[in-house]
Amino acid sequence: MKFARYEADGRYHTGIVQGTSVIDVTDLLEKIAVNESALKARGIEPATGGLMRWVQASTSVREQMSAQLRERLVSPQTAALPMAELRLLSPIARPGKIVGVGRNYADHAKETGVDPFEKPRIIFKMPSSVTAPGAAVPKPAAVKKFDFEGELAVVIGDFARNVTEDQALNYVAGYTLLNDLSAREFQFDITPPQTTFAKSMDGFCPLGPVLVTGDEIPDPQKLRLKTVVNGQIMQDACTADMLFPVATLISYVSQYMTLEPGDVLTTGTPAGIGAFQKPPVWLSAGDRIEVSIDPIGTLVTSIV
Ligand code: MG
């Protein structure tokens, strides 16, 4: 299934995407059982509804619920809303944490001119940087080296702690797209690097447009990722080129910190970012970035 969150009549809704339409399932998601004590034990307030409640439910509850959700899709009284007319929101509005990884594609590692890392290089984006698909992101006036990074993002669906690579994909609720916008002067030109700051400014984390459930992407290493800036292809890669696949990243991070339902793990960017173009290409007002992966769709962001 493909979930979309959207705003209508002053309320937040969650729907299932069918072709070019969206079927509202907000009422069904409110009824999903979640393990409230497990969430509260870690200081997480259980979601009262919406896609976050679905993500917080256990894998088996989500599987049971899928049948009910699919029934709604065939019910003749359900109005199908044209997706193109909806004001979409990020699948996860405020992840508990956004875990990223540096230089995780072989071709990108090569263009940086240094040897690939032997272990994942973990970086973070702050949750307050998340912005909706289609958002207009303001370039901070003082930022001169504003860059994009098209990425496959994983939404975690269960508490993952010390999980093996074999088990790791069982902890995935679904997949979406993330544009890891970065102010390179804070990442590359300052010692020590201020990487989290560089990647966490307001609006620097476009996320969406939809969440595709894990069962629809059984192998996340077989996806084609493309980033287009102002109509020009800048990144075109296969996720098979990742140095540390999704399962390895989940397992690795979970040895040190618990991944929680609704956390976002973003898996790195392939070659072609603006910083390594000759000469470098920096984003400015009026630019439009489209990050695409076929079964997920296109995440569009404009710069203002
Ligand atoms: Mg990145």
Coordinates of C-alpha atoms and ligand atoms in Angstrom, one line a residue:
M1 CA 0.0 0.0 0.0
K2 CA 0.9 3.6 -0.5
F3 CA -0.1 6.1 2.2
A4 CA -0.4 9.8 1.7
R5 CA -1.1 12.4 4.4
Y6 CA -2.9 15.5 3.4
E7 CA -4.7 18.5 4.9
A8 CA -8.3 19.2 4.1
D9 CA -11.0 21.2 5.9
G10 CA -8.5 22.2 8.5
R11 CA -7.8 18.6 9.5
Y12 CA -5.0 16.2 8.9
H13 CA -6.1 13.1 6.9
T14 CA -4.4 9.9 5.9
G15 CA -5.4 8.1 2.7
I16 CA -4.3 5.2 0.5
V17 CA -3.1 6.0 -3.0
Q18 CA -4.8 4.2 -5.8
G19 CA -3.5 5.3 -9.2
T20 CA -4.0 9.1 -9.3
S21 CA -6.6 9.0 -6.4
V22 CA -6.5 8.9 -2.7
I23 CA -9.1 7.1 -0.5
D24 CA -9.5 8.5 3.0
V25 CA -8.8 5.9 5.8
T26 CA -8.3 8.3 8.7
D27 CA -11.2 6.8 10.7
L28 CA -9.8 3.2 10.4
L29 CA -6.3 4.2 11.6
E30 CA -7.7 5.7 14.8
K31 CA -8.9 2.2 15.8
I32 CA -5.5 0.4 15.4
A33 CA -4.1 -1.1 18.6
V34 CA -0.6 0.1 19.7
N35 CA 1.5 -1.1 22.6
E36 CA 1.0 2.1 24.7
S37 CA 3.2 0.9 27.6
A38 CA 6.2 0.1 25.4
L39 CA 5.9 3.5 23.8
K40 CA 5.4 5.4 27.1
A41 CA 8.3 3.5 28.7
R42 CA 10.5 5.3 26.2
G43 CA 8.8 8.7 26.7
I44 CA 6.9 8.5 23.4
E45 CA 3.3 9.7 23.4
P46 CA 1.1 7.2 21.5
A47 CA -0.4 8.8 18.4
T48 CA -4.2 9.1 18.5
G49 CA -4.6 8.4 14.8
G50 CA -3.1 9.0 11.4
L51 CA -0.2 7.4 9.7
M52 CA 2.0 7.6 12.9
R53 CA -0.5 5.3 14.7
W54 CA -0.2 2.8 11.9
V55 CA 3.6 3.0 12.1
Q56 CA 3.5 2.6 15.9
A57 CA 1.4 -0.6 15.6
S58 CA 3.2 -4.0 15.6
T59 CA 3.9 -5.7 12.3
S60 CA 1.2 -8.3 13.0
V61 CA -1.4 -5.7 13.8
R62 CA -0.5 -3.8 10.6
E63 CA -0.9 -7.0 8.6
Q64 CA -4.4 -7.7 10.2
M65 CA -5.4 -4.1 9.5
S66 CA -4.3 -4.3 5.8
A67 CA -7.4 -6.4 5.0
Q68 CA -9.7 -3.8 6.5
L69 CA -7.9 -1.0 4.7
R70 CA -8.2 -2.9 1.4
E71 CA -11.9 -3.4 1.9
R72 CA -12.3 0.3 2.1
L73 CA -10.7 0.6 -1.3
V74 CA -13.4 -1.5 -3.0
S75 CA -16.3 0.0 -1.0
P76 CA -18.4 1.9 -3.5
Q77 CA -19.5 4.6 -1.1
T78 CA -15.8 5.8 -0.6
A79 CA -15.1 9.0 -2.5
A80 CA -11.8 8.9 -4.4
L81 CA -10.0 12.3 -4.1
P82 CA -7.8 13.4 -7.0
M83 CA -4.2 13.3 -5.5
A84 CA -3.0 16.1 -7.7
E85 CA -5.4 18.5 -6.0
L86 CA -4.5 17.6 -2.4
R87 CA -2.2 19.6 -0.1
L88 CA 0.2 16.7 0.8
L89 CA 2.1 16.5 4.1
S90 CA 5.2 14.6 5.0
P91 CA 4.3 10.9 5.8
I92 CA 6.0 11.5 9.2
A93 CA 5.7 15.1 10.4
R94 CA 8.1 15.0 13.4
P95 CA 10.2 11.8 13.4
G96 CA 11.8 11.1 16.8
K97 CA 15.2 11.2 15.0
I98 CA 16.5 11.3 11.5
V99 CA 19.6 9.2 11.1
G100 CA 21.7 9.7 8.0
V101 CA 24.8 8.2 6.6
G102 CA 27.7 9.9 4.8
R103 CA 29.2 8.7 1.5
N104 CA 27.2 5.5 1.3
Y105 CA 27.3 5.1 -2.5
A106 CA 30.4 3.8 -4.1
D107 CA 30.3 6.3 -7.0
H108 CA 29.7 9.2 -4.6
A109 CA 32.6 8.0 -2.3
K110 CA 34.8 8.1 -5.4
E111 CA 33.8 11.7 -6.4
T112 CA 34.7 12.9 -2.9
G113 CA 38.3 11.7 -3.5
V114 CA 38.7 9.7 -0.3
D115 CA 38.7 5.9 0.3
P116 CA 35.3 4.4 1.2
F117 CA 34.6 4.1 4.9
E118 CA 34.9 0.7 6.5
K119 CA 32.0 1.4 8.8
P120 CA 28.9 3.6 8.2
R121 CA 29.6 7.2 9.0
I122 CA 26.5 8.3 10.9
I123 CA 25.1 11.8 10.8
F124 CA 21.9 13.4 11.9
K125 CA 19.3 15.8 10.8
M126 CA 17.1 17.5 13.4
P127 CA 13.3 16.6 13.3
S128 CA 12.3 20.3 13.1
S129 CA 13.8 20.5 9.6
V130 CA 11.1 18.2 8.1
T131 CA 9.0 19.9 5.4
A132 CA 6.2 18.7 3.1
P133 CA 6.4 17.4 -0.4
G134 CA 5.9 20.4 -2.7
A135 CA 7.2 22.8 -0.1
A136 CA 9.0 26.1 -1.0
V137 CA 12.2 26.1 1.2
P138 CA 13.6 29.5 1.9
K139 CA 17.4 29.7 1.4
P140 CA 18.9 31.3 4.6
A141 CA 20.3 34.7 3.4
A142 CA 23.8 34.0 4.7
V143 CA 24.0 30.5 3.1
K144 CA 26.1 30.6 -0.1
K145 CA 26.8 26.8 -0.7
F146 CA 23.2 25.4 -0.7
D147 CA 23.1 21.9 -2.0
F148 CA 20.7 18.9 -2.6
E149 CA 21.0 15.2 -1.9
G150 CA 18.4 12.8 -3.3
E151 CA 18.0 9.8 -0.9
L152 CA 15.9 6.7 -0.2
A153 CA 14.5 7.0 3.3
V154 CA 13.4 4.2 5.6
V155 CA 10.6 4.7 8.1
I156 CA 11.1 2.4 11.1
G157 CA 8.1 0.4 12.3
D158 CA 9.2 -1.3 15.5
F159 CA 11.7 -0.9 18.3
A160 CA 15.0 -2.1 16.8
R161 CA 17.7 -2.9 19.3
N162 CA 20.7 -5.2 18.6
V163 CA 19.0 -6.6 15.5
T164 CA 20.9 -8.7 13.0
E165 CA 21.1 -7.9 9.3
D166 CA 18.9 -10.9 8.6
Q167 CA 16.1 -9.6 10.8
A168 CA 16.6 -5.9 10.0
L169 CA 14.1 -5.4 7.2
N170 CA 11.3 -6.7 9.6
Y171 CA 11.7 -3.4 11.4
V172 CA 10.8 -1.4 8.4
A173 CA 7.3 0.1 8.2
G174 CA 7.9 1.6 4.7
Y175 CA 10.0 3.7 2.4
T176 CA 9.8 7.3 1.3
L177 CA 12.1 9.9 -0.3
L178 CA 14.2 12.6 1.4
N179 CA 16.1 15.5 0.0
D180 CA 19.0 16.0 2.4
L181 CA 19.4 19.7 1.8
S182 CA 22.8 21.0 3.2
A183 CA 24.7 24.2 3.7
R184 CA 28.1 23.0 2.6
E185 CA 30.1 25.8 4.1
F186 CA 29.2 24.5 7.6
Q187 CA 30.0 20.9 6.5
F188 CA 33.2 21.2 4.5
D189 CA 34.7 24.6 5.2
I190 CA 34.7 24.7 9.0
T191 CA 36.8 22.7 11.5
P192 CA 35.4 20.9 13.2
P193 CA 32.6 20.3 10.7
Q194 CA 29.1 21.4 11.9
T195 CA 27.4 18.7 9.8
T196 CA 24.1 18.4 11.9
F197 CA 23.7 22.2 11.7
A198 CA 24.5 22.2 8.0
K199 CA 21.7 19.7 7.4
S200 CA 19.1 20.9 9.9
M201 CA 18.2 24.5 9.0
D202 CA 14.5 25.3 8.5
G203 CA 13.0 23.3 5.7
F204 CA 16.2 21.3 5.0
C205 CA 14.4 17.9 5.1
P206 CA 11.7 17.6 2.4
L207 CA 10.2 14.2 3.1
G208 CA 7.6 12.3 1.0
P209 CA 5.5 12.4 -1.1
V210 CA 4.1 9.0 0.2
L211 CA 5.0 6.1 2.4
V212 CA 5.2 2.8 0.4
T213 CA 4.8 -0.1 2.8
G214 CA 7.8 -2.5 3.2
D215 CA 6.0 -5.5 1.6
E216 CA 5.8 -3.6 -1.7
I217 CA 9.6 -3.1 -1.7
P218 CA 11.0 -6.5 -0.7
D219 CA 14.5 -5.6 -1.9
P220 CA 15.4 -1.9 -1.3
Q221 CA 18.7 -2.5 -3.1
K222 CA 17.1 -2.7 -6.5
L223 CA 15.7 0.8 -6.9
R224 CA 16.6 3.5 -9.4
L225 CA 17.1 6.9 -7.8
K226 CA 17.1 10.1 -9.8
T227 CA 17.5 13.7 -8.9
V228 CA 16.6 16.4 -11.4
V229 CA 17.4 20.1 -10.8
N230 CA 15.6 22.6 -13.1
G231 CA 14.9 19.8 -15.6
Q232 CA 18.5 18.5 -15.7
I233 CA 19.4 15.1 -14.4
M234 CA 22.0 15.5 -11.7
Q235 CA 21.9 12.0 -10.0
D236 CA 20.9 8.7 -11.6
A237 CA 21.9 5.6 -9.6
C238 CA 20.8 2.2 -8.4
T239 CA 20.5 1.5 -4.7
A240 CA 22.6 -1.6 -5.3
D241 CA 25.6 0.8 -5.3
M242 CA 25.2 1.4 -1.6
L243 CA 28.3 0.5 0.4
F244 CA 26.1 -0.4 3.4
P245 CA 22.7 -1.7 2.4
V246 CA 19.5 -0.8 4.3
A247 CA 19.7 -4.0 6.4
T248 CA 23.3 -3.3 7.4
L249 CA 22.6 0.3 8.4
I250 CA 19.6 -0.7 10.6
S251 CA 21.6 -3.5 12.2
Y252 CA 24.7 -1.2 12.7
V253 CA 22.8 1.7 14.3
S254 CA 20.7 -0.6 16.5
Q255 CA 23.9 -1.8 18.2
Y256 CA 24.3 1.6 19.7
M257 CA 20.9 3.3 19.8
T258 CA 17.3 2.0 19.6
L259 CA 15.5 2.8 16.4
E260 CA 11.9 3.6 17.3
P261 CA 8.7 3.6 15.4
G262 CA 8.5 6.7 13.2
D263 CA 12.3 7.2 13.2
V264 CA 13.6 8.0 9.7
L265 CA 16.8 6.4 8.5
T266 CA 18.1 8.1 5.3
T267 CA 20.5 6.0 3.3
G268 CA 22.9 8.4 1.7
T269 CA 23.2 10.0 -1.7
P270 CA 24.8 8.9 -5.0
A271 CA 27.2 10.9 -7.1
G272 CA 26.1 14.1 -8.7
I273 CA 25.5 16.6 -5.8
G274 CA 26.2 20.3 -6.6
A275 CA 29.4 20.5 -4.5
F276 CA 31.2 18.0 -6.8
Q277 CA 30.2 19.5 -10.1
K278 CA 32.9 21.3 -12.0
P279 CA 32.4 24.2 -11.3
P280 CA 30.1 23.6 -8.2
V281 CA 26.4 24.3 -8.7
W282 CA 24.6 25.9 -5.7
L283 CA 20.9 26.2 -5.2
S284 CA 19.2 29.6 -5.3
A285 CA 15.8 31.1 -5.3
G286 CA 13.7 29.8 -8.2
D287 CA 15.3 26.4 -8.4
R288 CA 13.2 23.2 -8.4
I289 CA 14.5 19.8 -7.3
E290 CA 12.8 16.6 -8.0
V291 CA 13.9 13.3 -6.3
S292 CA 12.3 10.2 -7.8
I293 CA 12.3 6.5 -7.1
D294 CA 9.8 4.5 -9.2
P295 CA 7.5 2.8 -6.8
I296 CA 7.5 5.8 -4.4
G297 CA 7.0 8.7 -6.8
T298 CA 8.6 12.2 -7.0
L299 CA 9.5 14.5 -4.2
V300 CA 9.4 18.1 -5.5
T301 CA 10.9 21.0 -3.7
S302 CA 11.3 24.6 -4.8
I303 CA 13.8 27.1 -3.4
V304 CA 12.6 30.6 -2.5
Ligands
MG1 MG 22.8 12.8 2.9

